[in-house]
Amino acid sequence: MRATFKTVQDFLSEFYAAPYRSAVARAKRDQDDLFMLMVFAELLGVENPATYYTLELQPLLYDRFHAWHTRMGMERSPLDHFRCC
Amino acid sequence: MNAILLAVVGLAAFAIGYGVYSRFVATTIYRLDPNFKTPSHELEDGVDYVPTNRFVLWGHHFTSVAGAAPIVGPAIAVIWGWLPAFLWVVLGTIFFAGVHDFGALWASVRNRARSVGALTEDIVGKRARSLFMIVIFLVLLMVNAVFAIVIANLFVDFPSSVAPTWIVIAVALVVGYLLYRRGVGLLWPSVGALVVLYLFLGVGQVLPISLPDGVFGLAPNGLWVIVLFTYAFIASLLPVWLLLQPRDYVNGLQLFIGLGILYLAILLANPTVVAPAINPNPPTDVPPLVPLLFVTIACGAISGFHGLVASGTTSKQLDKETDARFVGYLGSSGEGALALATVIACTAGFASLGDWEGVYSSFAAGGASTFVQGGAAIINQGLGIPTAFAATLLSVMVVLFAATTMDTGVRLQRYIIQEWGTIYNLPVLGKGWVATGLAVAACVALAFGAGEGGGTGGLVIWPLFGATNQLLAGLTLLVITVFLRKLGRPTIYTLLPMVFLVVMTVMALFIQLGTFWQQQNWLLVSMGTLILIAAIWVSLESFSAFYRARQGATQPGD
């Protein structure tokens, strides 16, 4: 019985997600890009009042930062002080 | 003639079409390869390219292509009698739509899941790509204008459908919230959403909502059109996960239930088809059956819009190439089944021939309301559900289809306008609300500029919408045919439907242009001329591309 419920649940979830998977993922990625900009704002010359709080997040963001600059069409990190690759 | 016979013959024909003809097409023409690495595997990214279970993908594809159009078209076309509509729906689905949808999916999968628009440029040429963009924009423009008046008319004819329709927005928002913010599984929210929806069908009976006459000098239909476009403006600017995604989902569930109820009622009630097989005395304003039948019923027989869906999202998620037959061909058969149910509802849902003739008193008299009226009578006979409740159920089903299509249509138009803003360096068009405003304004202008005013333009342009949609289908078939030719495979199975569609569309456009000219409706004359030029252009491109492919068809079959 439980297995049947799980199968139905999974089927409905796929049916729900499939048509809009791409649009939702894009929206999430746009938000992430904005967040990335906020975190690295001062490195781009924009004053960022949240520096103190965001600095400690940097080690956690290397991979995402790398994905971001690649997506923006830059093969290498654009920031001299922040090399991820 | 009894309705069960019509339903059984039609559904059996679809089953044979799928079992025999689609198998023949899959093995002989498209030559599906179970070992071919599909783009969902080759380019898998968890976002666009995701291998998906074929049943889920079929459900997604079917609900994306099935809208209000396979209801409105057949509901108008039975004015020529039930036989022409029945034959075109059944044969069109088997030999035209199935091959078209299946082919668009296959061609896209074989070309790294590129859209039909991109394939047009690659396979046929740049001019054809430009033509493709124009035709898509026109289809979207007309879809929105048409569906606004379809919904408005249903709200006026069945005021009990207003409350359940709008409550779906709240239900969708709650489902979206529970899923994304609370991480709740979908089973219980789905059950809850359907329970609330069906409860509100009852609430709608007790609290029917009608708009007052004469506000801003408009009849209630016109006022509803304004309300609907205001809603569409707001909805298309919201993130898709917030409203469009859960609405589509609830709508999909409702489609399966509504269609199931209707077919079950037909089987239990076995109503008599009171309409004549071929109407010997059609009203004076009814245009000739050939060619207008073939553009009046577009979706439900063949529709260019399906090619966009098949090569847009579906092809990126196809797990195995052999699944293309199940997803593409059977997806179009599902829509054929909806159109078949409409033909039966609009010809067997009346007590007598006199009643039927009373409703079908002029060409545009039939439509979604006739489907609701006839279908509700059959549900009442078959399942004992009160006619008024059944009518509310069916009208909500049609309204939800049309509204979801409008939401998507306005959003897609916005994207096209924003793209033009980039191409022509007009940054102001890049702003979401400006582009959406322009898209909505164009639709409103068409809705109020055509016909007799008051927002009723949509139904007047229905055959023009059908012609444009068939033109899009013709273009897609052209792309598939040229691709087949380049591979050195048989082309007759896609070439013949393409030639037939283009010839019928051009003939229908000439007839419609004559009518618009006599009515001195210059807006429609301009639009019709634009579409006619596009149709002739398609014919020339077809000839030229096919000739070039014939010259260069040196590649072996595989």
XYZ file of C-alpha atoms in Angstrom:
643
model
C 0.000 0.000 0.000
C 2.767 2.375 1.009
C 4.704 1.485 -2.116
C 1.640 2.230 -4.264
C 1.236 5.641 -2.619
C 4.895 6.376 -3.237
C 4.594 5.373 -6.897
C 1.549 7.604 -7.362
C 3.311 10.423 -5.512
C 6.403 10.131 -7.708
C 4.324 9.960 -10.863
C 2.368 13.094 -9.903
C 5.573 14.924 -8.983
C 7.081 14.149 -12.379
C 3.847 15.166 -14.105
C 3.939 18.440 -12.155
C 7.595 19.214 -12.718
C 8.299 18.035 -16.275
C 6.716 20.883 -18.280
C 8.240 23.672 -16.206
C 11.492 22.157 -14.986
C 13.527 24.378 -17.241
C 11.688 27.642 -16.474
C 11.879 27.095 -12.712
C 15.561 26.155 -12.855
C 16.289 29.287 -14.888
C 14.475 31.492 -12.389
C 16.472 29.909 -9.573
C 19.707 30.385 -11.467
C 18.915 34.077 -12.081
C 18.388 34.513 -8.343
C 21.667 32.761 -7.663
C 23.444 35.037 -10.120
C 22.049 38.089 -8.350
C 23.116 36.654 -5.033
C 26.590 36.021 -6.448
C 26.794 39.632 -7.580
C 25.858 40.815 -4.095
C 28.475 38.603 -2.499
C 31.275 39.697 -4.810
C 30.067 43.233 -5.334
C 33.078 45.075 -3.924
C 35.455 42.970 -5.967
C 33.646 44.393 -8.969
C 34.002 47.921 -7.564
C 30.502 48.183 -6.066
C 30.293 49.020 -2.385
C 28.625 46.219 -0.462
C 27.283 46.834 3.036
C 27.039 43.078 3.690
C 30.733 42.342 3.257
C 31.322 41.292 6.833
C 28.641 38.619 6.595
C 29.401 37.424 3.101
C 33.173 37.082 3.431
C 32.973 33.853 5.379
C 30.752 32.357 2.666
C 33.457 32.654 0.011
C 35.046 29.207 0.431
C 31.627 27.684 -0.005
C 31.031 29.573 -3.214
C 34.045 28.664 -5.311
C 32.207 26.085 -7.405
C 29.188 28.283 -7.949
C 31.334 31.266 -8.771
C 33.163 29.180 -11.354
C 29.863 28.051 -12.898
C 28.675 31.677 -12.933
C 31.643 33.223 -14.764
C 31.649 30.344 -17.257
C 27.960 30.957 -17.890
C 28.633 34.668 -18.351
C 31.004 33.780 -21.189
C 34.275 34.260 -19.274
C 36.566 31.269 -19.509
C 38.671 32.425 -16.545
C 37.685 34.248 -13.355
C 37.321 37.990 -14.111
C 38.552 38.949 -10.626
C 42.277 39.222 -10.039
C 41.929 38.562 -6.318
C 39.594 35.663 -6.617
C 40.867 32.791 -8.705
C 38.791 29.668 -8.833
C 40.319 28.031 -11.877
C -27.109 6.576 -35.881
C -26.318 6.044 -32.215
C -23.496 7.787 -30.453
C -21.834 4.628 -29.085
C -21.205 3.434 -32.624
C -19.601 6.769 -33.466
C -17.447 6.687 -30.334
C -16.430 3.037 -30.766
C -15.629 3.397 -34.487
C -13.646 6.581 -33.847
C -11.682 5.237 -30.870
C -11.072 1.896 -32.632
C -9.749 3.794 -35.650
C -7.370 5.728 -33.378
C -6.222 2.446 -31.802
C -5.638 0.840 -35.222
C -3.896 4.001 -36.387
C -1.555 3.804 -33.430
C -1.044 0.037 -33.608
C -0.603 -0.263 -37.365
C 0.071 3.029 -39.152
C 2.323 4.593 -36.535
C 4.299 1.323 -36.338
C 4.713 1.410 -40.123
C 5.854 5.047 -39.979
C 8.218 4.286 -37.098
C 9.902 1.352 -38.796
C 9.803 2.353 -42.467
C 10.087 6.132 -42.526
C 11.472 7.522 -39.296
C 13.319 4.232 -38.584
C 13.480 4.640 -34.819
C 16.619 3.248 -33.282
C 16.474 1.958 -29.656
C 20.238 2.471 -29.377
C 20.267 6.091 -30.542
C 21.584 8.348 -27.783
C 18.853 10.932 -27.334
C 19.648 14.565 -26.383
C 18.176 13.958 -22.914
C 21.115 11.606 -22.284
C 23.723 13.239 -24.482
C 23.149 16.728 -23.069
C 21.665 15.810 -19.689
C 21.824 18.830 -17.367
C 18.974 18.264 -14.916
C 17.275 21.387 -16.262
C 16.289 21.284 -19.925
C 17.571 17.844 -20.838
C 16.184 15.211 -18.495
C 15.337 11.607 -19.491
C 11.700 11.207 -18.515
C 9.381 8.220 -18.111
C 7.367 7.886 -21.320
C 3.977 7.804 -19.549
C 4.783 11.015 -17.681
C 6.061 12.617 -20.861
C 2.942 11.540 -22.749
C 0.782 13.101 -19.996
C 2.784 16.318 -20.195
C 2.735 16.412 -23.987
C -0.976 15.582 -24.217
C -2.056 18.231 -21.704
C 0.215 20.800 -23.369
C -1.291 20.282 -26.808
C -4.928 19.708 -25.742
C -6.586 23.068 -25.225
C -9.933 24.668 -25.961
C -9.283 24.624 -29.729
C -10.169 20.923 -30.321
C -13.489 21.755 -28.674
C -14.317 25.054 -30.388
C -13.349 23.925 -33.932
C -15.449 20.735 -34.129
C -18.303 22.471 -32.262
C -18.505 25.009 -35.121
C -17.800 22.531 -37.935
C -20.692 20.133 -37.228
C -22.884 22.755 -38.905
C -22.012 20.904 -42.158
C -23.329 17.695 -40.515
C -21.631 15.145 -38.274
C -20.005 13.057 -41.030
C -17.489 15.576 -42.455
C -16.369 16.605 -38.976
C -16.132 12.973 -37.851
C -14.118 11.902 -40.905
C -11.716 14.846 -40.743
C -11.140 14.383 -36.998
C -10.518 10.624 -37.334
C -8.576 10.529 -40.613
C -6.836 13.825 -39.899
C -5.603 12.531 -36.543
C -4.405 9.199 -37.990
C -2.785 10.321 -41.246
C -1.984 13.997 -40.607
C -1.618 14.912 -36.924
C 0.039 11.667 -35.825
C 2.689 11.803 -38.528
C 3.180 15.548 -37.955
C 3.582 15.451 -34.155
C 5.593 12.227 -34.205
C 7.761 13.609 -37.036
C 8.415 16.943 -35.325
C 9.528 15.076 -32.214
C 11.717 12.662 -34.171
C 13.335 15.373 -36.351
C 14.073 17.472 -33.271
C 15.586 14.515 -31.378
C 17.751 13.695 -34.406
C 19.008 17.315 -34.390
C 20.046 17.751 -30.754
C 16.501 18.678 -29.674
C 16.476 21.901 -31.678
C 13.090 23.600 -32.108
C 11.155 23.489 -35.379
C 11.987 27.172 -35.866
C 15.726 26.493 -35.626
C 15.374 23.384 -37.792
C 13.572 25.453 -40.412
C 16.630 27.661 -40.750
C 19.032 24.703 -40.808
C 17.089 22.493 -43.193
C 15.100 24.894 -45.393
C 16.752 28.309 -45.145
C 16.824 31.717 -43.417
C 13.816 33.143 -45.283
C 11.672 30.271 -44.068
C 12.816 30.954 -40.492
C 11.642 34.576 -40.727
C 8.346 33.361 -42.106
C 8.089 30.948 -39.217
C 8.452 33.758 -36.640
C 5.759 35.850 -38.337
C 3.329 32.939 -38.461
C 3.943 32.076 -34.791
C 3.285 35.678 -33.752
C 0.030 35.762 -35.737
C -1.122 32.441 -34.267
C -0.492 33.683 -30.731
C -2.210 36.985 -31.404
C -5.309 35.235 -32.674
C -5.298 32.520 -30.007
C -5.503 35.141 -27.272
C -8.236 37.158 -28.977
C -10.249 34.005 -29.737
C -9.960 32.425 -26.327
C -10.849 35.650 -24.509
C -14.246 35.754 -26.191
C -14.722 31.978 -25.785
C -14.271 32.360 -22.022
C -16.374 35.526 -21.896
C -19.256 33.835 -23.723
C -19.109 30.838 -21.372
C -19.171 33.156 -18.335
C -22.246 34.898 -19.744
C -24.032 31.697 -20.839
C -23.108 29.750 -17.692
C -22.685 32.256 -14.817
C -22.364 29.307 -12.426
C -18.907 28.636 -13.893
C -17.466 31.988 -12.751
C -16.850 31.133 -9.059
C -15.209 27.698 -9.656
C -13.028 29.137 -12.413
C -11.562 31.910 -10.281
C -11.199 29.676 -7.213
C -8.771 27.557 -9.265
C -6.312 30.449 -9.080
C -6.389 30.327 -5.272
C -6.205 26.523 -5.332
C -3.202 26.652 -7.666
C -1.407 29.174 -5.445
C -1.947 26.917 -2.399
C -0.712 23.816 -4.277
C 2.384 25.737 -5.431
C 3.012 26.996 -1.879
C 2.629 23.535 -0.298
C 4.956 21.991 -2.849
C 7.745 24.566 -2.877
C 7.631 26.050 0.603
C 6.440 23.106 2.696
C 7.888 20.246 0.683
C 4.561 18.383 0.834
C 4.125 15.444 -1.574
C 1.663 16.019 -4.381
C -0.871 13.260 -3.718
C -2.944 14.916 -1.006
C -2.744 18.477 -2.379
C -3.973 17.030 -5.701
C -6.905 15.303 -4.040
C -7.628 18.454 -2.026
C -7.462 20.670 -5.124
C -9.967 18.500 -6.974
C -12.300 18.293 -3.953
C -12.281 22.111 -3.601
C -12.827 22.531 -7.344
C -15.794 20.162 -7.408
C -17.237 21.704 -4.222
C -17.092 25.085 -5.911
C -18.993 23.687 -8.881
C -21.818 23.371 -6.356
C -21.121 26.838 -4.938
C -21.321 28.213 -8.475
C -24.848 26.812 -8.786
C -25.929 28.696 -5.678
C -23.964 31.864 -6.438
C -23.971 32.483 -10.181
C -22.043 35.661 -11.004
C -23.072 37.981 -13.845
C -21.536 41.302 -14.780
C -23.852 44.292 -15.193
C -24.794 45.462 -18.676
C -23.632 48.843 -19.967
C -20.511 49.465 -17.821
C -18.196 51.645 -19.987
C -20.856 51.196 -22.684
C -20.026 47.491 -22.978
C -22.146 44.369 -22.915
C -21.126 41.745 -20.273
C -19.163 39.778 -22.928
C -17.009 42.815 -23.757
C -16.515 43.612 -20.089
C -15.368 40.055 -19.391
C -12.880 40.345 -22.270
C -11.382 43.434 -20.579
C -11.266 41.655 -17.201
C -9.626 38.599 -18.770
C -6.927 40.592 -20.546
C -6.217 42.500 -17.332
C -5.827 39.155 -15.599
C -3.632 37.806 -18.440
C -1.416 40.915 -18.179
C -0.810 40.272 -14.475
C -0.566 36.464 -14.728
C 1.997 36.500 -17.501
C 4.297 38.715 -15.443
C 4.235 36.382 -12.410
C 6.905 33.672 -12.041
C 5.752 30.429 -13.703
C 6.116 28.356 -10.518
C 3.695 30.621 -8.671
C 0.612 30.338 -10.887
C 1.103 28.848 -14.343
C 2.714 25.579 -13.253
C 0.159 24.584 -10.572
C -2.712 25.822 -12.784
C -1.542 23.660 -15.654
C -1.260 20.730 -13.281
C -4.773 21.078 -11.848
C -5.995 21.612 -15.406
C -4.323 18.375 -16.570
C -5.997 16.354 -13.815
C -9.317 17.980 -14.674
C -8.854 17.076 -18.372
C -8.478 13.365 -17.664
C -11.477 13.362 -15.304
C -13.706 15.457 -17.606
C -12.896 13.379 -20.681
C -13.436 10.154 -18.723
C -16.824 11.355 -17.441
C -17.938 12.373 -20.927
C -16.986 9.095 -22.632
C -18.468 7.039 -19.773
C -21.723 8.989 -20.096
C -21.781 8.405 -23.872
C -21.356 4.659 -23.334
C -24.059 4.503 -20.653
C -26.588 6.836 -22.277
C -26.075 5.845 -25.929
C -27.806 8.997 -27.183
C -29.038 9.266 -30.763
C -27.202 11.559 -33.139
C -29.992 13.949 -34.139
C -27.898 16.052 -36.518
C -27.890 14.984 -40.170
C -24.856 13.165 -41.567
C -24.536 15.945 -44.147
C -26.588 19.062 -43.544
C -28.836 19.481 -46.625
C -29.949 22.996 -45.631
C -27.105 24.875 -43.974
C -27.791 28.517 -43.019
C -27.064 31.023 -45.777
C -23.875 32.416 -44.192
C -22.174 29.013 -44.007
C -19.125 28.918 -46.307
C -18.410 25.910 -48.560
C -17.417 22.719 -46.761
C -14.321 22.317 -48.949
C -11.991 23.983 -48.028
C -13.329 25.646 -44.868
C -13.810 22.396 -42.927
C -10.057 21.826 -42.974
C -9.252 25.144 -41.327
C -12.291 25.301 -39.039
C -11.132 22.081 -37.360
C -7.411 22.631 -36.889
C -6.532 21.268 -33.450
C -8.264 17.905 -33.146
C -7.276 16.955 -36.704
C -3.866 18.578 -37.193
C -2.323 21.634 -35.583
C 0.964 23.430 -36.135
C 1.073 24.443 -32.491
C 1.836 20.793 -31.605
C 5.101 20.950 -33.520
C 6.237 23.794 -31.265
C 5.531 21.750 -28.132
C 6.993 18.507 -29.556
C 10.241 20.164 -30.594
C 10.317 22.581 -27.674
C 10.198 20.809 -24.340
C 9.170 17.228 -25.209
C 12.146 16.386 -27.427
C 14.583 17.432 -24.710
C 13.061 14.935 -22.292
C 12.583 11.888 -24.503
C 14.309 8.926 -22.875
C 14.596 6.595 -25.889
C 14.038 7.376 -29.530
C 11.503 4.543 -29.726
C 9.360 6.422 -27.155
C 8.680 9.080 -29.821
C 5.899 6.925 -31.284
C 4.146 6.575 -27.944
C 4.563 10.205 -26.878
C 4.152 12.008 -30.222
C 1.653 9.874 -32.106
C -0.455 8.893 -29.102
C -0.390 12.482 -27.832
C -2.157 13.623 -30.994
C -4.579 10.680 -30.734
C -5.508 11.925 -27.260
C -6.450 15.273 -28.720
C -8.358 13.515 -31.486
C -10.359 11.728 -28.758
C -11.254 15.121 -27.251
C -12.389 16.419 -30.654
C -14.391 13.218 -31.246
C -16.166 13.648 -27.893
C -16.995 17.214 -28.981
C -18.467 16.051 -32.301
C -20.676 13.578 -30.417
C -21.697 16.121 -27.748
C -22.642 18.700 -30.391
C -24.687 16.306 -32.549
C -26.175 13.831 -30.044
C -26.697 16.121 -27.055
C -29.981 17.547 -28.402
C -33.500 16.143 -28.075
C -34.453 16.541 -31.739
C -33.273 17.724 -35.142
C -35.385 20.867 -34.662
C -33.543 21.702 -31.427
C -30.212 21.169 -33.157
C -31.168 23.356 -36.115
C -32.371 26.010 -33.677
C -28.911 26.221 -32.148
C -26.991 25.965 -35.427
C -28.775 28.887 -37.029
C -25.642 30.597 -38.364
C -21.988 29.736 -38.977
C -20.536 31.138 -35.754
C -23.552 30.093 -33.634
C -21.898 26.841 -32.554
C -18.908 26.815 -30.280
C -17.836 26.025 -26.758
C -21.294 26.806 -25.359
C -22.879 24.237 -27.695
C -20.366 21.625 -26.548
C -21.220 22.405 -22.913
C -24.955 22.298 -23.589
C -24.861 19.033 -25.560
C -22.281 17.350 -23.329
C -24.225 18.236 -20.173
C -27.376 16.639 -21.600
C -25.460 13.418 -22.338
C -23.842 13.357 -18.863
C -27.279 13.820 -17.345
C -28.695 10.896 -19.343
C -25.743 8.614 -18.746
C -24.703 9.316 -15.186
C -27.757 11.038 -13.721
C -25.763 14.138 -12.773
C -28.060 17.204 -12.880
C -27.746 18.989 -16.238
C -26.941 22.363 -14.663
C -24.105 20.853 -12.593
C -22.751 18.945 -15.614
C -22.874 22.146 -17.681
C -20.876 23.965 -15.023
C -18.355 21.116 -14.931
C -17.823 21.172 -18.697
C -17.765 24.945 -18.997
C -15.136 25.165 -16.230
C -13.112 22.534 -18.098
C -13.172 24.579 -21.309
C -12.524 27.879 -19.501
C -9.497 26.452 -17.687
C -8.053 25.221 -20.969
C -8.574 28.526 -22.694
C -7.290 30.565 -19.744
C -4.107 28.525 -19.407
C -3.473 28.869 -23.133
C -4.044 32.637 -22.857
C -1.560 32.900 -19.990
C 1.042 31.051 -22.005
C 0.175 32.872 -25.238
C 0.579 36.355 -23.737
C 3.842 35.289 -22.084
C 5.223 33.951 -25.383
C 4.175 37.114 -27.220
C 6.008 39.116 -24.586
C 9.178 37.128 -25.266
C 8.906 37.761 -29.010
C 8.448 41.525 -28.466
C 11.393 41.584 -26.049
C 13.491 39.757 -28.649
C 12.534 42.372 -31.260
C 13.594 45.041 -28.732
C 17.049 43.441 -28.614
C 17.298 42.988 -32.401
C 16.252 46.574 -33.207
C 18.073 48.114 -30.223
C 14.957 49.438 -28.492
C 15.708 48.893 -24.771
C 12.249 50.046 -23.753
C 10.766 46.883 -25.287
C 13.000 44.836 -23.015
C 10.979 45.860 -19.956
C 8.560 43.074 -19.033
C 5.547 45.257 -18.357
C 6.013 47.297 -21.566
C 6.307 44.198 -23.759
C 3.369 42.536 -21.996
C 1.320 45.734 -22.328
C 1.986 45.856 -26.069
C 1.104 42.163 -26.459
C -2.170 42.599 -24.574
C -2.992 45.830 -26.442
C -2.590 44.056 -29.797
C -4.931 41.265 -28.658
C -7.499 43.768 -27.342
C -7.338 45.698 -30.646
C -8.077 42.505 -32.539
C -10.834 41.397 -30.161
C -12.609 44.768 -30.429
C -11.568 45.700 -33.960
C -12.920 42.625 -35.740
C -16.521 41.455 -35.896
C -19.345 43.608 -34.661
C -17.416 45.200 -31.818
C -17.853 44.595 -28.096
C -14.911 42.192 -27.949
C -16.561 39.552 -30.141
C -13.862 39.674 -32.822
C -12.365 36.393 -31.684
C -15.013 34.115 -33.139
C -15.138 35.995 -36.431
C -11.469 35.294 -36.941
C -11.717 31.615 -35.954
C -11.258 30.279 -39.529
C -8.388 32.764 -39.985
C -6.799 31.365 -36.837
C -7.291 27.829 -38.194
C -5.666 28.792 -41.501
C -2.638 30.241 -39.736
C -2.329 27.191 -37.532
C -2.513 24.887 -40.562
C 0.128 26.977 -42.259
C 2.384 26.368 -39.288
C 1.659 22.630 -39.567
C 2.467 22.819 -43.288
C 5.810 24.428 -42.474
C 6.642 21.720 -39.956
C 5.702 18.986 -42.443
C 7.921 20.743 -44.989
C 10.867 20.618 -42.587
C 10.266 16.903 -41.890
C 9.872 16.133 -45.615
C 13.074 17.904 -46.616
C 14.909 16.195 -43.754
C 13.614 12.798 -44.913
C 14.600 13.634 -48.466
C 18.127 14.478 -47.341
C 18.293 11.092 -45.619
C 17.059 9.418 -48.802
C 13.881 8.056 -47.195
C 10.273 7.924 -48.446
C 8.691 11.379 -48.327
C 5.201 10.723 -49.654
C 3.688 10.209 -46.167
C 4.566 13.734 -45.075
C 4.570 15.412 -48.474
C 0.957 14.570 -49.332
C -0.481 15.912 -46.044
C 1.640 19.057 -46.512
C 0.413 19.690 -50.068
C -3.184 19.019 -49.022
C -2.938 21.434 -46.086
C -1.318 24.226 -48.055
C -3.829 23.935 -50.934
C -6.829 23.914 -48.566
C -5.414 26.808 -46.544
C -4.797 28.991 -49.603
C -8.286 28.268 -50.959
C -9.861 29.008 -47.565
C -7.928 32.261 -47.291
C -9.172 33.443 -50.691
C -12.767 32.752 -49.695
C -12.373 34.470 -46.338
C -10.664 37.473 -47.885
C -13.621 37.865 -50.242
C -16.018 37.827 -47.295
C -13.983 40.333 -45.272
C -13.752 42.580 -48.356
C -17.527 42.538 -48.795
C -17.935 43.376 -45.100
C -15.374 46.181 -45.571
C -13.528 44.945 -42.496
C -10.110 46.313 -43.372
C -8.403 44.981 -40.251
C -9.272 41.433 -41.239
C -8.514 42.109 -44.909
C -5.015 43.211 -43.873
C -4.468 40.210 -41.627
C -5.878 37.806 -44.192
C -3.627 39.267 -46.898
C -0.599 38.909 -44.642
C -1.428 35.261 -43.990
C -2.125 34.622 -47.683
C 1.287 36.032 -48.600
C 2.814 33.753 -45.961
C 0.913 30.770 -47.400
C 2.121 31.456 -50.949
C 5.598 31.968 -49.572
C 5.382 28.562 -47.857
C 4.399 26.968 -51.176
C 7.368 28.518 -52.997
C 9.802 27.663 -50.217
C 8.462 24.108 -50.203
C 9.008 23.687 -53.914
C 12.467 25.212 -53.809
C 13.651 23.340 -50.674
C 12.295 20.022 -51.894
C 13.966 20.486 -55.288
C 17.289 21.347 -53.637
C 17.010 18.339 -51.299
C 16.241 16.115 -54.265
C 19.383 17.316 -56.007
C 21.481 16.753 -52.910
C 19.916 13.508 -51.612
C 23.075 11.498 -51.701
C 23.165 10.258 -48.153
C 22.243 6.629 -47.462
C 19.145 5.772 -45.470
C 20.795 5.702 -42.087
